[in-house]
CSV table of C-alpha atoms in Angstrom, one decimal:
chain,number,residue,atom,x,y,z
A,1,MET,CA,126.7,132.7,135.3
A,2,VAL,CA,126.4,129.8,137.7
A,3,TYR,CA,125.7,130.0,141.4
A,4,ASN,CA,127.0,127.4,143.8
A,5,TYR,CA,124.8,126.2,146.6
A,6,THR,CA,126.3,124.0,149.4
A,7,ALA,CA,123.9,122.4,151.9
A,8,ILE,CA,125.4,121.0,155.2
A,9,GLY,CA,123.6,119.4,158.1
A,10,ASP,CA,121.6,116.4,159.2
A,11,SER,CA,118.8,114.3,157.9
A,12,LEU,CA,116.7,117.4,157.1
A,13,THR,CA,119.4,118.4,154.6
A,14,THR,CA,119.4,114.8,153.1
A,15,GLY,CA,115.6,115.1,152.7
A,16,PHE,CA,114.9,112.0,154.7
A,17,GLY,CA,111.3,111.1,155.0
A,18,ALA,CA,110.2,112.6,151.6
A,19,MET,CA,110.3,111.3,148.0
A,20,PRO,CA,113.5,112.0,146.1
A,21,GLY,CA,113.6,115.6,144.9
A,22,SER,CA,111.1,116.7,147.5
A,23,GLY,CA,113.5,117.6,150.3
A,24,PHE,CA,114.0,121.3,151.1
A,25,VAL,CA,117.4,121.4,149.3
A,26,PRO,CA,116.2,120.7,145.7
A,27,VAL,CA,113.0,122.7,146.3
A,28,TYR,CA,114.9,125.7,147.6
A,29,ARG,CA,117.5,125.4,144.8
A,30,ARG,CA,114.7,125.6,142.2
A,31,MET,CA,113.2,128.7,144.0
A,32,SER,CA,116.6,130.3,144.1
A,33,GLU,CA,117.1,129.8,140.4
A,34,VAL,CA,113.9,131.7,139.7
A,35,SER,CA,115.0,134.6,141.9
A,36,LEU,CA,118.6,134.7,140.7
A,37,ARG,CA,117.7,134.0,137.1
A,38,ASN,CA,120.6,131.8,136.7
A,39,PHE,CA,121.5,128.1,137.0
A,40,VAL,CA,122.2,127.0,140.6
A,41,ALA,CA,124.6,124.0,141.0
A,42,TYR,CA,124.3,122.3,144.3
A,43,THR,CA,126.3,120.0,146.6
A,44,ASN,CA,124.3,118.2,149.3
A,45,LEU,CA,126.6,117.3,152.2
A,46,GLY,CA,123.9,116.3,154.6
A,47,ILE,CA,124.4,113.2,156.8
A,48,ASN,CA,121.6,111.4,158.6
A,49,GLY,CA,122.0,111.5,162.4
A,50,MET,CA,124.6,114.2,162.4
A,51,THR,CA,125.1,116.3,165.6
A,52,THR,CA,126.5,119.8,166.0
A,53,ALA,CA,129.8,118.2,167.3
A,54,GLU,CA,130.1,116.0,164.2
A,55,LEU,CA,129.3,118.9,161.8
A,56,GLU,CA,131.9,121.1,163.5
A,57,GLN,CA,134.5,118.4,163.0
A,58,ARG,CA,133.6,118.1,159.3
A,59,VAL,CA,133.7,121.9,158.6
A,60,ARG,CA,137.0,122.1,160.5
A,61,TYR,CA,138.9,119.2,159.1
A,62,ASN,CA,137.1,117.6,156.0
A,63,SER,CA,138.6,118.9,152.8
A,64,LEU,CA,135.5,118.3,150.7
A,65,PHE,CA,133.4,120.3,153.2
A,66,ARG,CA,135.9,123.1,153.4
A,67,GLN,CA,136.3,123.4,149.6
A,68,SER,CA,132.5,123.3,149.0
A,69,LEU,CA,132.0,126.0,151.6
A,70,ARG,CA,134.8,128.1,150.2
A,71,GLU,CA,133.2,128.0,146.7
A,72,ALA,CA,129.6,128.4,147.7
A,73,ASP,CA,127.5,131.5,147.0
A,74,ILE,CA,124.6,130.0,149.0
A,75,ILE,CA,125.0,127.9,152.2
A,76,THR,CA,122.2,126.3,154.2
A,77,ILE,CA,122.7,124.7,157.6
A,78,SER,CA,120.3,122.3,159.4
A,79,ILE,CA,121.7,121.0,162.6
A,80,GLY,CA,120.8,120.6,166.3
A,81,GLY,CA,117.8,118.3,166.1
A,82,ASN,CA,119.8,115.2,166.9
A,83,ASP,CA,121.5,116.9,169.9
A,84,LEU,CA,118.0,117.4,171.4
A,85,ILE,CA,116.8,114.0,170.4
A,86,HIS,CA,119.8,112.4,172.2
A,87,ALA,CA,119.0,114.5,175.2
A,88,ALA,CA,115.3,113.5,175.2
A,89,LYS,CA,116.3,109.8,175.0
A,90,ALA,CA,118.8,110.3,177.9
A,91,VAL,CA,115.9,111.9,179.9
A,92,ALA,CA,113.8,108.8,179.2
A,93,ARG,CA,116.6,106.4,180.2
A,94,HIS,CA,118.0,108.1,183.3
A,95,SER,CA,116.5,109.4,186.5
A,96,SER,CA,118.7,112.6,186.2
A,97,PRO,CA,116.6,115.8,186.2
A,98,PRO,CA,115.6,116.7,182.6
A,99,PHE,CA,116.7,120.3,183.3
A,100,SER,CA,120.4,119.3,183.8
A,101,ILE,CA,120.5,117.0,180.7
A,102,PHE,CA,118.9,119.6,178.4
A,103,GLN,CA,120.9,122.5,179.9
A,104,THR,CA,124.2,120.6,179.2
A,105,THR,CA,123.1,119.7,175.7
A,106,LEU,CA,122.1,123.3,175.0
A,107,LYS,CA,125.5,124.7,176.3
A,108,GLU,CA,127.5,122.2,174.3
A,109,SER,CA,125.5,122.6,171.1
A,110,ARG,CA,125.9,126.4,171.4
A,111,GLN,CA,129.7,126.0,171.5
A,112,HIS,CA,129.8,123.6,168.6
A,113,PHE,CA,127.5,125.8,166.5
A,114,ALA,CA,129.8,128.8,167.2
A,115,GLY,CA,132.7,126.7,166.0
A,116,ILE,CA,130.7,125.8,162.8
A,117,MET,CA,130.0,129.4,162.0
A,118,GLY,CA,133.5,130.5,162.8
A,119,GLN,CA,134.9,127.9,160.4
A,120,ILE,CA,132.5,128.9,157.7
A,121,TYR,CA,133.5,132.6,158.0
A,122,GLN,CA,137.1,131.6,158.0
A,123,ALA,CA,136.6,129.6,154.8
A,124,LYS,CA,134.9,132.6,153.2
A,125,ALA,CA,137.5,135.1,154.3
A,126,GLY,CA,138.9,136.8,151.2
A,127,ALA,CA,136.3,135.1,149.0
A,128,GLY,CA,136.1,138.3,147.0
A,129,LYS,CA,132.4,137.7,146.1
A,130,PRO,CA,129.1,138.0,148.0
A,131,TYR,CA,127.6,135.0,149.6
A,132,ILE,CA,124.6,134.2,151.9
A,133,ILE,CA,124.2,131.7,154.8
A,134,ARG,CA,120.8,130.4,155.8
A,135,ILE,CA,120.3,128.6,159.1
A,136,ILE,CA,117.2,126.4,159.5
A,137,GLY,CA,115.6,126.5,162.9
A,138,LEU,CA,114.1,123.5,164.7
A,139,TYR,CA,110.6,122.3,165.1
A,140,ASN,CA,109.5,120.1,168.0
A,141,PRO,CA,109.1,116.5,166.9
A,142,TYR,CA,108.0,115.6,170.5
A,143,PRO,CA,105.0,117.8,171.1
A,144,GLN,CA,103.8,115.3,173.7
A,145,MET,CA,107.0,115.9,175.8
A,146,GLU,CA,106.2,119.0,177.8
A,147,GLU,CA,109.7,120.3,178.4
A,148,ALA,CA,110.9,119.7,174.8
A,149,SER,CA,109.2,122.7,173.3
A,150,GLY,CA,110.9,125.1,175.7
A,151,TRP,CA,114.3,123.7,174.9
A,152,VAL,CA,113.7,123.7,171.1
A,153,GLN,CA,112.8,127.4,171.4
A,154,GLN,CA,115.9,128.1,173.4
A,155,PHE,CA,118.0,126.4,170.8
A,156,ASN,CA,116.3,128.5,168.1
A,157,ARG,CA,117.0,131.7,170.0
A,158,GLN,CA,120.7,130.7,170.1
A,159,MET,CA,120.8,130.3,166.3
A,160,ALA,CA,118.7,133.4,165.6
A,161,GLN,CA,121.5,135.5,167.2
A,162,TYR,CA,123.6,134.9,164.0
A,163,ASN,CA,121.2,137.1,162.0
A,164,ASN,CA,123.2,139.8,160.0
A,165,ARG,CA,123.3,141.1,156.5
A,166,VAL,CA,125.0,137.8,155.2
A,167,CYS,CA,123.3,135.3,157.5
A,168,GLY,CA,119.6,134.7,157.9
A,169,PHE,CA,117.6,132.5,160.3
A,170,ALA,CA,114.6,130.6,158.9
A,171,ASP,CA,112.1,130.1,161.8
A,172,ILE,CA,109.9,127.1,161.1
A,173,TYR,CA,108.8,126.3,164.7
A,174,GLY,CA,105.4,128.0,164.5
A,175,ALA,CA,104.6,126.5,161.1
A,176,PHE,CA,105.0,123.0,162.4
A,177,THR,CA,103.5,123.5,165.9
A,178,GLY,CA,100.0,121.9,165.9
A,179,HIS,CA,100.4,120.7,162.3
A,180,GLU,CA,102.7,117.8,163.0
A,181,ARG,CA,100.2,115.2,161.5
A,182,GLN,CA,100.1,117.1,158.2
A,183,LEU,CA,103.8,118.0,157.9
A,184,LEU,CA,105.7,115.0,159.3
A,185,SER,CA,106.3,111.7,157.5
A,186,ILE,CA,105.2,108.3,158.7
A,187,ASP,CA,108.0,108.2,161.3
A,188,ASN,CA,106.5,111.2,163.0
A,189,LEU,CA,110.0,112.7,163.2
A,190,HIS,CA,111.1,113.9,159.8
A,191,PRO,CA,109.1,116.3,157.5
A,192,ASN,CA,107.2,114.9,154.6
A,193,GLY,CA,107.2,116.6,151.2
A,194,LYS,CA,104.8,119.3,152.4
A,195,GLY,CA,106.9,120.0,155.5
A,196,TYR,CA,110.1,120.3,153.4
A,197,ARG,CA,108.3,122.7,151.1
A,198,ILE,CA,107.5,125.0,154.0
A,199,ILE,CA,111.2,124.9,155.0
A,200,ALA,CA,112.2,125.9,151.5
A,201,GLU,CA,109.6,128.7,151.4
A,202,ARG,CA,110.9,130.1,154.7
A,203,LEU,CA,114.4,130.1,153.3
A,204,HIS,CA,113.2,131.7,150.1
A,205,LYS,CA,111.4,134.5,151.9
A,206,LEU,CA,114.7,135.5,153.6
A,207,GLY,CA,115.7,136.8,150.1
A,208,TYR,CA,119.1,136.5,148.4
A,209,GLY,CA,120.9,139.5,149.8
A,210,ASN,CA,123.8,140.9,147.8
A,211,LEU,CA,123.6,138.0,145.3
A,212,LEU,CA,120.8,139.8,143.5
A,213,ARG,CA,123.0,142.8,143.0
A,214,THR,CA,126.2,141.1,142.0
A,215,TYR,CA,125.7,141.0,138.2
């Protein structure tokens, strides 16, 4: 018996900032093998810098993404950080009120994320076997920017609404808050190996749903 794990998303999915093999994807895969007591094959489709709009396009039109999602027993999604980073940079560049920039970003990302989830459910329709989806929440890489934490938490609340018996939300915000120096890599933006392990542990704690009762 082999389980298939497909990871989609941004630089968190690629494991950027950590040593090879130390990103959350390979760590979580190893944890899932222990729980499922079977080999877990994985496909990492993470792309550095990816936004919710770009990921929606991939899951909608890219045949590799669609096929991998169709065949997956486990799916993880890390997305949204770049949307908010772009918004933060726009706030720094323009004199527009931060509220309107972040509000627009939040609204657009919510729509794109709904599109991503809709496409995944569509790809899984008639799959005929149990599967789980795990969404990774955001931490705030800009603790010094006062308004950023509020928007990150709003984004997380949007994603947490997808919680159901198939889909789980891994909340990592609190684990990173106040511990950025220990958990972020040298760029102060991406997690280091320790940070990625925390993400993997949060995913692991959500359990494996119906997968454990399949065979």
